Each structure stands twice: as C-alpha cells, then as structure tokens.
PDB file of C-alpha atoms in Angstrom:
ATOM      1  CA  MET G 230     -10.910 -19.386  -8.387  1.00 49.00           C
ATOM      2  CA  ASP G 231     -11.127 -15.370  -7.007  1.00 67.00           C
ATOM      3  CA  ASN G 232     -14.444 -16.686  -5.355  1.00 79.00           C
ATOM      4  CA  ASP G 233     -11.830 -19.596  -3.509  1.00 86.00           C
ATOM      5  CA  LYS G 234      -9.734 -15.798  -2.556  1.00 84.00           C
ATOM      6  CA  GLU G 235     -12.852 -14.400  -1.391  1.00 86.00           C
ATOM      7  CA  ARG G 236     -13.874 -16.609   1.065  1.00 89.00           C
ATOM      8  CA  GLU G 237     -10.519 -17.291   2.612  1.00 89.00           C
ATOM      9  CA  THR G 238     -10.357 -13.454   3.440  1.00 88.00           C
ATOM     10  CA  ALA G 239     -13.940 -13.337   4.691  1.00 90.00           C
ATOM     11  CA  GLU G 240     -12.874 -16.435   6.963  1.00 94.00           C
ATOM     12  CA  PHE G 241     -10.034 -14.731   7.850  1.00 93.00           C
ATOM     13  CA  TYR G 242     -11.549 -11.954   8.950  1.00 94.00           C
ATOM     14  CA  GLU G 243     -13.918 -13.464  10.386  1.00 95.00           C
ATOM     15  CA  ARG G 244     -11.342 -15.453  13.307  1.00 96.00           C
ATOM     16  CA  LEU G 245      -9.564 -12.454  13.272  1.00 95.00           C
ATOM     17  CA  LYS G 246     -12.369 -10.532  15.192  1.00 96.00           C
ATOM     18  CA  VAL G 247     -13.534 -13.385  17.017  1.00 96.00           C
ATOM     19  CA  GLU G 248      -9.579 -13.392  18.122  1.00 97.00           C
ATOM     20  CA  LEU G 249     -10.059  -9.997  19.070  1.00 97.00           C
ATOM     21  CA  ASP G 250     -12.873 -10.016  20.478  1.00 97.00           C
ATOM     22  CA  ASN G 251     -11.670 -12.579  22.916  1.00 97.00           C
ATOM     23  CA  SER G 252      -8.666 -11.080  23.847  1.00 96.00           C
ATOM     24  CA  ASN G 253      -9.758  -6.980  24.666  1.00 95.00           C
ATOM     25  CA  THR G 254     -12.121  -5.122  26.221  1.00 97.00           C
ATOM     26  CA  TRP G 255     -13.492  -1.805  23.994  1.00 97.00           C
ATOM     27  CA  PRO G 256     -12.531   0.357  23.156  1.00 97.00           C
ATOM     28  CA  ALA G 257      -9.386  -0.571  22.879  1.00 97.00           C
ATOM     29  CA  GLU G 258      -4.904   0.083  22.191  1.00 96.00           C
ATOM     30  CA  TYR G 259      -4.379  -0.899  19.051  1.00 97.00           C
ATOM     31  CA  LEU G 260      -1.199  -1.025  17.353  1.00 97.00           C
ATOM     32  CA  PHE G 261      -1.824  -1.939  13.369  1.00 98.00           C
ATOM     33  CA  LYS G 262       1.957  -2.561  11.928  1.00 97.00           C
ATOM     34  CA  PHE G 263       2.085  -2.138   8.334  1.00 98.00           C
ATOM     35  CA  ILE G 264       5.060  -2.696   5.729  1.00 98.00           C
ATOM     36  CA  VAL G 265       5.093  -0.469   2.397  1.00 98.00           C
ATOM     37  CA  PRO G 266       7.445  -0.468  -0.930  1.00 97.00           C
ATOM     38  CA  THR G 267       8.838   3.028   0.147  1.00 97.00           C
ATOM     39  CA  SER G 268       7.022   5.754  -2.094  1.00 96.00           C
ATOM     40  CA  ASP G 269       5.388   8.912  -0.415  1.00 95.00           C
ATOM     41  CA  GLU G 270       2.651   7.765  -2.173  1.00 96.00           C
ATOM     42  CA  ASN G 271       1.968   4.815  -0.547  1.00 96.00           C
ATOM     43  CA  ILE G 272       3.332   5.602   3.202  1.00 96.00           C
ATOM     44  CA  LYS G 273       0.519   8.748   2.291  1.00 96.00           C
ATOM     45  CA  LYS G 274      -2.615   6.557   1.661  1.00 96.00           C
ATOM     46  CA  VAL G 275      -1.859   4.266   4.871  1.00 97.00           C
ATOM     47  CA  GLU G 276      -1.371   7.692   7.144  1.00 96.00           C
ATOM     48  CA  GLU G 277      -4.497   9.272   5.313  1.00 96.00           C
ATOM     49  CA  ALA G 278      -6.743   6.085   6.464  1.00 95.00           C
ATOM     50  CA  PHE G 279      -5.910   7.070   9.868  1.00 96.00           C
ATOM     51  CA  ASP G 280      -6.409  11.271   9.310  1.00 93.00           C
ATOM     52  CA  CYS G 281      -8.107  12.880  11.836  1.00 90.00           C
ATOM     53  CA  MET G 282      -8.479   9.897  14.577  1.00 93.00           C
ATOM     54  CA  GLY G 283      -6.004  10.922  16.603  1.00 93.00           C
ATOM     55  CA  ALA G 284      -3.664   8.048  15.611  1.00 95.00           C
ATOM     56  CA  VAL G 285       0.220   8.054  16.591  1.00 96.00           C
ATOM     57  CA  ILE G 286       2.026   7.137  13.610  1.00 96.00           C
ATOM     58  CA  LYS G 287       5.258   5.937  12.926  1.00 97.00           C
ATOM     59  CA  THR G 288       7.414   5.592   9.792  1.00 97.00           C
ATOM     60  CA  THR G 289      10.938   3.930   9.492  1.00 97.00           C
ATOM     61  CA  LYS G 290      12.383   2.722   6.251  1.00 97.00           C
ATOM     62  CA  SER G 291      14.653  -0.475   5.962  1.00 97.00           C
ATOM     63  CA  LYS G 292      17.879  -0.215   5.759  1.00 96.00           C
ATOM     64  CA  THR G 293      18.202  -0.606   1.583  1.00 96.00           C
ATOM     65  CA  GLY G 294      15.468   2.021   1.837  1.00 96.00           C
ATOM     66  CA  LYS G 295      13.094  -0.509  -0.588  1.00 97.00           C
ATOM     67  CA  PHE G 296      10.383  -0.128   2.202  1.00 98.00           C
ATOM     68  CA  THR G 297       9.137   1.544   5.349  1.00 98.00           C
ATOM     69  CA  SER G 298       7.683   0.033   8.474  1.00 98.00           C
ATOM     70  CA  ILE G 299       4.204   1.860   9.133  1.00 98.00           C
ATOM     71  CA  SER G 300       3.548   2.024  13.112  1.00 98.00           C
ATOM     72  CA  ILE G 301      -0.146   3.320  13.935  1.00 98.00           C
ATOM     73  CA  ASP G 302      -1.078   3.196  17.474  1.00 97.00           C
ATOM     74  CA  LEU G 303      -5.247   3.959  17.780  1.00 96.00           C
ATOM     75  CA  GLU G 304      -7.997   4.118  20.290  1.00 96.00           C
ATOM     76  CA  VAL G 305     -10.343   1.629  18.597  1.00 97.00           C
ATOM     77  CA  LYS G 306     -13.811   1.031  19.780  1.00 97.00           C
ATOM     78  CA  ASP G 307     -14.546  -2.403  18.613  1.00 98.00           C
ATOM     79  CA  SER G 308     -13.205  -4.920  16.397  1.00 97.00           C
ATOM     80  CA  GLN G 309     -15.361  -4.593  13.383  1.00 97.00           C
ATOM     81  CA  GLU G 310     -13.311  -0.949  13.713  1.00 97.00           C
ATOM     82  CA  ILE G 311     -10.183  -3.198  13.434  1.00 97.00           C
ATOM     83  CA  ILE G 312     -11.065  -4.902  10.421  1.00 96.00           C
ATOM     84  CA  ASP G 313     -12.516  -1.735   8.787  1.00 96.00           C
ATOM     85  CA  LYS G 314      -9.372  -0.461   8.547  1.00 96.00           C
ATOM     86  CA  TYR G 315      -7.038  -3.477   7.697  1.00 95.00           C
ATOM     87  CA  GLN G 316      -9.495  -4.066   4.141  1.00 94.00           C
ATOM     88  CA  GLU G 317      -9.326  -0.326   3.771  1.00 95.00           C
ATOM     89  CA  VAL G 318      -5.609  -0.475   3.261  1.00 96.00           C
ATOM     90  CA  SER G 319      -5.690  -3.643   1.465  1.00 94.00           C
ATOM     91  CA  THR G 320      -5.708  -2.330  -1.876  1.00 93.00           C
ATOM     92  CA  ILE G 321      -2.551  -0.439  -1.712  1.00 95.00           C
ATOM     93  CA  LYS G 322      -0.332  -2.210  -3.992  1.00 94.00           C
ATOM     94  CA  GLY G 323       2.609  -3.877  -2.708  1.00 96.00           C
ATOM     95  CA  ILE G 324       1.370  -3.287   1.435  1.00 96.00           C
ATOM     96  CA  VAL G 325       1.896  -6.329   3.995  1.00 96.00           C
ATOM     97  CA  SER G 326      -0.032  -6.269   7.529  1.00 94.00           C
ATOM     98  CA  LEU G 327       1.811  -7.720  10.480  1.00 90.00           C
TER      99      LEU G 327
END
C-alpha cells in the first residue's frame, strides 16, 4: 500500500513539474498557498521553510479560528525549487497545499 502511495506522489510531482515548466519562464514569482490547523507551531514550521529567502508571507485565520491560510510570494529559480518546498512542508500534520 505504501509503495502505491509513494508512486502516486512521485507521479503527481512529475506532472506538476511539467506543468510548471510549460507555464513559466525561470526565474519566476510563485505564490505558494497552504492551509494548516491553527497552531503557532504549524505556522512557524511553514514560515521556517521559507526563512531567509526573501519571501513575503501573509497569514489569515478562518472565521472559526480552527485553520490558518498561509500565502507565500517568492521568486524561485526553477520548478524543482517549488517541488522541494512542497515536499518539505508536506510533513506538517494536517497541512493542505493549494
């Protein structure tokens, strides 16, 4: 079962890389969007993944306060940098990448 999930994840990132390369000229501005269960720890983990990169980070809590959306505007050098960042934050419990 884990092998199937790993293969699906690898295929997803391969498709994403192709789409990004077809629709961008590198380097390019890219807007990362995430939703995390609201906690200082979750928000800090996402912010730390983009620390010292010149990113503009904006956080907004949901009406109920249970979730926080995080938008990160960053100039990236290529599609692999985007994929690396998505993979880095994917370990945060409950994170949703948009």
